[in-house]
Amino acid sequence: MAVERIACGDELPEGCIATALSLTSPKDACRLALVASTFRSAAESDAVWDRFLPSDYYDIISRSIDGPDSLKVGSKKDLYLYLCDNPILIDGGTMSFSLEKGSGKKCYMLAARSLQIVWVDTPRHWRWISLPESRFSEVAELLDVCWFDISGKINTNMLSPDTRYGAYLVFTTKSRTCGFENQPAESSVGIAGHERYTHTFYLNPQGGRRQYRYQVVPRRLGIFTHHMARILREETEDAPKGCHPKQRSDGWMEIELGEFFIKRGQEAEVEISLTEVKGGDRKAGLIIEGIDIRPKE
């Protein structure tokens, strides 16, 4: 019976249990809270959730456009869960910050305003608009370009160490999209001075496809004394899995641009680029919210 009580935590000081829980993960702490009332009490303590928050969390939320006092939360656990479900805008609204719920690792989205977009200041090519469904005050609408080129950077010291990250273009469409149906876009992601991850994919929301024009093919002369027309139906060729956009839970679409690994103590720039400059087709119809950078599963 005594062994059972110890296993359930009944004879362990709550402080010891809290220390042990803080060495696990947020997901494990929530699971262990179901074991016994002592575990549940310890799992709610600020001592546990302070360890799950990034060590520089206060410096980050102090950069919030609304100020750190705008986060009306009662405990460290409440703050953790709030940052998981409610990305906050920082650095003048040029990026957002949040936490990955299962691990507490840092997530950022670089707003379109913080990206380098070729021709973005030319009104006939791009324009800045506001959408109520965006977390940012402005998004970039593509009007008419042949040279599609977007890039962005983030410093490795802003991200969680010993973590593999993915970079994703976040966008939507509000009108007919053209110019992305047949020619794939290309991306490059990597840490400056190191090997870069390259990827090709289709930005067409319906996925990439190859189109064939209708053709008229004469038949051999036989019992018919005239040529019979045969029309070849349009064929489509789907892009490989993962090479076309996916719907996000927030209503936007995303496409993975690449991945990279953050080593502990590493300080360098992560460079992300996206281009479609080979097809020469007129391109229009995309609305760019930003580039999402988050841990990969």
Coordinates of N, CA, C and O in Angstrom, one line a residue, residues 5-113:
R5 N 1.1 4.4 -2.7 CA 0.9 5.8 -2.4 C 2.1 6.6 -3.0 O 1.9 7.7 -3.5
I6 N 3.3 6.0 -2.9 CA 4.5 6.7 -3.5 C 4.4 6.8 -5.0 O 4.6 7.9 -5.6
A7 N 3.9 5.7 -5.6 CA 3.7 5.8 -7.1 C 2.7 6.8 -7.5 O 2.8 7.4 -8.6
C8 N 1.7 7.0 -6.7 CA 0.7 8.0 -7.0 C 1.1 9.4 -6.5 O 0.4 10.4 -6.8
G9 N 2.3 9.6 -5.9 CA 2.8 10.9 -5.5 C 2.2 11.3 -4.1 O 2.5 12.5 -3.7
D10 N 1.5 10.5 -3.4 CA 0.9 10.9 -2.1 C 1.9 11.2 -1.1 O 1.6 12.0 -0.1
E11 N 3.1 10.6 -1.1 CA 4.1 10.8 0.0 C 5.3 11.6 -0.5 O 6.3 11.7 0.1
L12 N 5.2 12.2 -1.7 CA 6.2 13.1 -2.2 C 5.8 14.6 -2.1 O 4.7 14.9 -2.3
P13 N 6.8 15.4 -1.6 CA 6.4 16.8 -1.5 C 6.1 17.4 -2.9 O 6.6 17.0 -3.9
E14 N 5.1 18.3 -2.9 CA 4.7 18.9 -4.1 C 5.8 19.6 -4.9 O 5.8 19.5 -6.1
G15 N 6.7 20.2 -4.2 CA 7.8 20.8 -4.8 C 8.7 19.9 -5.6 O 9.2 20.2 -6.7
C16 N 8.9 18.7 -5.0 CA 9.7 17.7 -5.8 C 9.0 17.2 -7.0 O 9.6 17.0 -8.1
I17 N 7.7 17.1 -6.9 CA 6.9 16.6 -8.1 C 6.9 17.7 -9.1 O 7.1 17.5 -10.3
A18 N 6.8 19.0 -8.7 CA 6.9 20.1 -9.7 C 8.2 20.2 -10.4 O 8.3 20.4 -11.6
T19 N 9.3 19.9 -9.6 CA 10.6 19.9 -10.3 C 10.7 18.8 -11.3 O 11.2 19.0 -12.4
A20 N 10.2 17.6 -11.0 CA 10.2 16.5 -11.9 C 9.4 16.8 -13.1 O 9.8 16.5 -14.3
L21 N 8.2 17.4 -12.9 CA 7.3 17.7 -14.1 C 8.0 18.7 -15.0 O 7.8 18.7 -16.2
S22 N 8.7 19.7 -14.4 CA 9.3 20.7 -15.2 C 10.4 20.2 -16.2 O 10.8 20.9 -17.1
L23 N 10.9 19.0 -15.9 CA 11.9 18.4 -16.7 C 11.3 17.5 -17.8 O 12.0 16.9 -18.6
T24 N 10.0 17.5 -17.9 CA 9.3 16.7 -19.0 C 8.9 17.7 -20.1 O 9.7 18.5 -20.5
S25 N 7.7 17.6 -20.6 CA 7.2 18.5 -21.7 C 5.8 18.9 -21.3 O 5.2 18.3 -20.4
P26 N 5.3 20.0 -21.9 CA 4.0 20.4 -21.5 C 2.9 19.3 -21.8 O 2.0 19.2 -21.0
K27 N 3.1 18.6 -22.8 CA 2.2 17.5 -23.1 C 2.2 16.4 -22.0 O 1.2 16.0 -21.5
D28 N 3.4 16.1 -21.6 CA 3.6 15.0 -20.5 C 3.1 15.6 -19.2 O 2.5 14.8 -18.4
A29 N 3.3 16.8 -18.9 CA 2.8 17.4 -17.6 C 1.3 17.3 -17.5 O 0.7 17.0 -16.5
C30 N 0.7 17.6 -18.6 CA -0.8 17.5 -18.6 C -1.3 16.1 -18.5 O -2.3 15.9 -17.8
R31 N -0.6 15.2 -19.1 CA -1.0 13.8 -18.9 C -0.8 13.3 -17.5 O -1.6 12.6 -16.9
L32 N 0.4 13.7 -16.9 CA 0.7 13.2 -15.5 C -0.3 13.9 -14.5 O -0.5 13.4 -13.4
A33 N -0.8 15.0 -14.8 CA -1.8 15.7 -13.9 C -3.0 14.9 -13.7 O -3.7 15.1 -12.7
L34 N -3.3 13.9 -14.6 CA -4.4 13.0 -14.4 C -4.2 11.9 -13.5 O -5.1 11.1 -13.1
V35 N -2.9 11.7 -13.1 CA -2.5 10.5 -12.2 C -3.1 10.6 -10.8 O -3.7 9.7 -10.3
A36 N -2.9 11.8 -10.2 CA -3.3 12.0 -8.8 C -3.5 13.5 -8.5 O -3.0 14.3 -9.2
S37 N -4.2 13.8 -7.4 CA -4.4 15.2 -7.1 C -3.1 15.9 -6.8 O -3.0 17.1 -7.1
T38 N -2.1 15.3 -6.2 CA -0.9 15.9 -6.0 C -0.2 16.3 -7.3 O 0.4 17.4 -7.4
F39 N -0.2 15.4 -8.2 CA 0.4 15.7 -9.5 C -0.4 16.8 -10.2 O 0.2 17.7 -10.8
R40 N -1.7 16.8 -10.0 CA -2.5 17.9 -10.7 C -2.2 19.2 -10.1 O -2.0 20.2 -10.8
S41 N -2.0 19.3 -8.8 CA -1.7 20.6 -8.2 C -0.3 21.1 -8.6 O -0.1 22.3 -8.9
A42 N 0.6 20.2 -8.6 CA 2.0 20.5 -9.0 C 2.0 21.0 -10.5 O 2.8 21.9 -10.9
A43 N 1.3 20.3 -11.3 CA 1.3 20.6 -12.8 C 0.7 21.9 -13.1 O 0.8 22.4 -14.2
E44 N 0.0 22.5 -12.1 CA -0.6 23.9 -12.3 C 0.3 25.0 -11.9 O 0.0 26.2 -12.1
S45 N 1.4 24.6 -11.2 CA 2.2 25.6 -10.6 C 3.0 26.5 -11.6 O 3.4 26.0 -12.7
D46 N 3.3 27.7 -11.2 CA 4.1 28.6 -12.1 C 5.5 28.0 -12.2 O 6.2 28.3 -13.3
A47 N 6.0 27.3 -11.2 CA 7.4 26.8 -11.3 C 7.5 25.8 -12.5 O 8.6 25.8 -13.2
V48 N 6.5 25.1 -12.8 CA 6.5 24.1 -13.9 C 6.4 24.9 -15.2 O 7.3 24.7 -16.1
W49 N 5.4 25.7 -15.3 CA 5.2 26.4 -16.6 C 6.2 27.4 -17.0 O 6.4 27.8 -18.1
D50 N 6.9 28.0 -16.0 CA 8.0 28.9 -16.2 C 9.1 28.2 -17.0 O 9.8 28.8 -17.8
R51 N 9.3 26.9 -16.7 CA 10.3 26.2 -17.4 C 9.9 25.8 -18.8 O 10.8 25.7 -19.7
F52 N 8.6 25.8 -19.1 CA 8.1 25.4 -20.4 C 8.1 26.7 -21.3 O 8.2 26.5 -22.6
L53 N 8.1 27.9 -20.7 CA 8.1 29.1 -21.5 C 9.6 29.3 -22.0 O 10.5 28.9 -21.2
P54 N 9.8 29.9 -23.1 CA 11.2 30.3 -23.5 C 11.8 31.2 -22.5 O 11.2 32.0 -21.8
S55 N 13.1 31.0 -22.3 CA 13.8 31.8 -21.3 C 13.8 33.3 -21.5 O 13.8 34.1 -20.6
D56 N 13.6 33.7 -22.8 CA 13.5 35.1 -23.1 C 12.1 35.5 -23.4 O 11.9 36.5 -24.2
Y57 N 11.1 34.8 -22.9 CA 9.7 35.1 -23.3 C 9.3 36.5 -22.9 O 8.6 37.2 -23.7
Y58 N 9.8 37.1 -21.8 CA 9.4 38.4 -21.4 C 9.9 39.5 -22.4 O 9.3 40.4 -22.7
D59 N 11.2 39.3 -22.8 CA 11.8 40.2 -23.8 C 11.0 40.2 -25.1 O 10.8 41.2 -25.7
I60 N 10.5 39.0 -25.4 CA 9.7 38.9 -26.7 C 8.4 39.6 -26.5 O 8.0 40.4 -27.4
I61 N 7.6 39.3 -25.5 CA 6.3 39.9 -25.3 C 6.4 41.4 -25.0 O 5.4 42.1 -25.3
S62 N 7.6 41.9 -24.6 CA 7.7 43.3 -24.3 C 7.8 44.0 -25.7 O 7.6 45.3 -25.7
R63 N 8.1 43.3 -26.8 CA 8.1 43.9 -28.1 C 6.7 43.9 -28.8 O 6.6 44.3 -29.9
S64 N 5.7 43.4 -28.0 CA 4.4 43.4 -28.6 C 3.9 44.8 -28.9 O 4.2 45.8 -28.2
I65 N 3.2 44.9 -30.0 CA 2.7 46.3 -30.4 C 1.7 46.9 -29.4 O 1.5 48.1 -29.3
D66 N 1.1 46.0 -28.6 CA 0.2 46.5 -27.6 C 0.8 46.5 -26.2 O 0.2 46.9 -25.2
G67 N 2.1 46.2 -26.1 CA 2.8 46.2 -24.8 C 2.6 44.9 -24.0 O 1.5 44.2 -24.2
P68 N 3.5 44.5 -23.1 CA 3.4 43.3 -22.3 C 2.2 43.3 -21.4 O 1.6 42.2 -21.1
D69 N 1.7 44.4 -21.0 CA 0.6 44.5 -20.0 C -0.7 44.2 -20.7 O -1.8 44.0 -20.0
S70 N -0.7 44.1 -22.0 CA -2.0 43.8 -22.7 C -2.4 42.3 -22.6 O -3.5 42.0 -22.9
L71 N -1.4 41.5 -22.2 CA -1.7 40.1 -22.1 C -2.3 39.8 -20.7 O -1.6 39.7 -19.7
K72 N -3.6 39.8 -20.6 CA -4.3 39.6 -19.3 C -4.5 38.2 -19.0 O -5.4 37.5 -19.3
V73 N -3.4 37.6 -18.4 CA -3.4 36.2 -18.0 C -3.0 36.1 -16.5 O -2.3 37.0 -16.0
G74 N -3.6 35.1 -15.8 CA -3.4 35.0 -14.4 C -2.2 34.2 -14.0 O -1.7 34.4 -12.9
S75 N -1.8 33.2 -14.7 CA -0.7 32.3 -14.3 C 0.2 32.0 -15.5 O -0.1 32.4 -16.7
K76 N 1.4 31.4 -15.2 CA 2.3 31.0 -16.3 C 1.7 30.0 -17.2 O 1.9 30.0 -18.4
K77 N 0.9 29.1 -16.7 CA 0.2 28.2 -17.6 C -0.8 28.9 -18.5 O -0.9 28.6 -19.7
D78 N -1.5 29.8 -18.0 CA -2.4 30.6 -18.8 C -1.7 31.4 -19.9 O -2.1 31.5 -21.0
L79 N -0.5 31.9 -19.5 CA 0.3 32.7 -20.5 C 0.8 31.7 -21.6 O 0.7 32.1 -22.8
Y80 N 1.2 30.5 -21.2 CA 1.7 29.6 -22.2 C 0.6 29.2 -23.1 O 0.8 29.2 -24.4
L81 N -0.6 28.9 -22.6 CA -1.7 28.5 -23.5 C -2.2 29.6 -24.4 O -2.5 29.4 -25.5
Y82 N -2.1 30.8 -23.8 CA -2.5 32.0 -24.6 C -1.6 32.2 -25.8 O -2.0 32.4 -26.9
L83 N -0.3 32.1 -25.6 CA 0.7 32.2 -26.7 C 0.6 31.1 -27.7 O 1.0 31.3 -28.8
C84 N 0.1 30.0 -27.3 CA -0.1 28.9 -28.2 C -1.2 29.2 -29.2 O -1.2 28.8 -30.4
D85 N -2.3 29.7 -28.7 CA -3.5 29.9 -29.4 C -3.7 31.3 -30.0 O -4.6 31.5 -30.9
N86 N -2.9 32.3 -29.6 CA -3.1 33.7 -30.0 C -1.7 34.3 -30.3 O -1.1 34.9 -29.5
P87 N -1.3 34.2 -31.6 CA 0.0 34.8 -32.0 C -0.1 36.3 -31.7 O -1.1 37.0 -32.0
I88 N 1.0 36.8 -31.1 CA 1.1 38.3 -30.8 C 1.9 39.0 -31.9 O 2.9 38.4 -32.4
L89 N 1.6 40.2 -32.2 CA 2.4 41.0 -33.2 C 3.5 41.7 -32.4 O 3.3 42.3 -31.4
I90 N 4.7 41.6 -33.0 CA 5.8 42.2 -32.4 C 6.6 43.0 -33.4 O 6.3 42.9 -34.6
D91 N 7.6 43.8 -32.9 CA 8.5 44.6 -33.8 C 7.7 45.4 -34.8 O 7.9 45.4 -36.0
G92 N 6.7 46.2 -34.2 CA 6.0 47.1 -35.1 C 5.0 46.4 -36.0 O 4.5 47.0 -37.0
G93 N 4.6 45.2 -35.7 CA 3.7 44.4 -36.5 C 4.3 43.8 -37.8 O 3.6 43.3 -38.6
T94 N 5.6 43.7 -37.8 CA 6.3 43.1 -39.0 C 6.4 41.6 -38.8 O 6.9 40.9 -39.8
M95 N 6.2 41.1 -37.7 CA 6.2 39.6 -37.5 C 5.3 39.2 -36.3 O 4.9 40.1 -35.5
S96 N 4.9 38.0 -36.3 CA 4.1 37.5 -35.1 C 4.9 36.4 -34.4 O 5.7 35.7 -35.0
F97 N 4.6 36.2 -33.1 CA 5.2 35.2 -32.3 C 4.2 34.3 -31.6 O 3.2 34.8 -31.2
S98 N 4.5 33.0 -31.5 CA 3.6 32.1 -30.8 C 4.4 30.9 -30.4 O 5.6 30.8 -30.7
L99 N 3.8 30.0 -29.7 CA 4.4 28.8 -29.2 C 3.8 27.6 -29.8 O 2.5 27.5 -30.0
E100 N 4.6 26.5 -30.1 CA 4.0 25.2 -30.5 C 3.5 24.5 -29.2 O 4.3 24.4 -28.3
K101 N 2.2 24.2 -29.2 CA 1.6 23.7 -28.0 C 2.2 22.5 -27.3 O 2.4 22.4 -26.1
G102 N 2.6 21.5 -28.1 CA 3.1 20.3 -27.6 C 4.5 20.4 -27.0 O 4.8 19.6 -26.1
S103 N 5.3 21.3 -27.4 CA 6.7 21.4 -27.0 C 7.1 22.7 -26.4 O 8.1 22.8 -25.7
G104 N 6.4 23.8 -26.7 CA 6.7 25.1 -26.2 C 7.8 25.8 -27.1 O 8.4 26.8 -26.7
K105 N 8.1 25.2 -28.2 CA 9.1 25.8 -29.1 C 8.6 27.0 -29.8 O 7.4 27.2 -30.0
K106 N 9.5 27.9 -30.2 CA 9.1 29.2 -30.7 C 8.6 29.1 -32.2 O 9.2 28.3 -33.0
C107 N 7.6 29.9 -32.5 CA 7.1 30.0 -33.9 C 7.0 31.4 -34.3 O 6.6 32.3 -33.4
Y108 N 7.4 31.8 -35.5 CA 7.3 33.1 -36.0 C 6.6 33.1 -37.4 O 6.8 32.2 -38.1
M109 N 5.9 34.2 -37.7 CA 5.5 34.5 -39.1 C 6.1 35.8 -39.5 O 5.8 36.8 -38.8
L110 N 6.8 35.9 -40.6 CA 7.3 37.1 -41.1 C 6.3 37.7 -42.0 O 5.8 37.1 -43.0
A111 N 5.8 38.9 -41.7 CA 4.7 39.6 -42.4 C 5.2 39.9 -43.8 O 6.5 40.1 -44.0
A112 N 4.3 40.1 -44.7 CA 4.7 40.4 -46.1 C 5.5 41.7 -46.1 O 6.4 41.9 -46.9
R113 N 5.2 42.7 -45.2 CA 5.9 43.9 -45.1 C 7.4 43.8 -44.8 O 8.2 44.7 -45.1

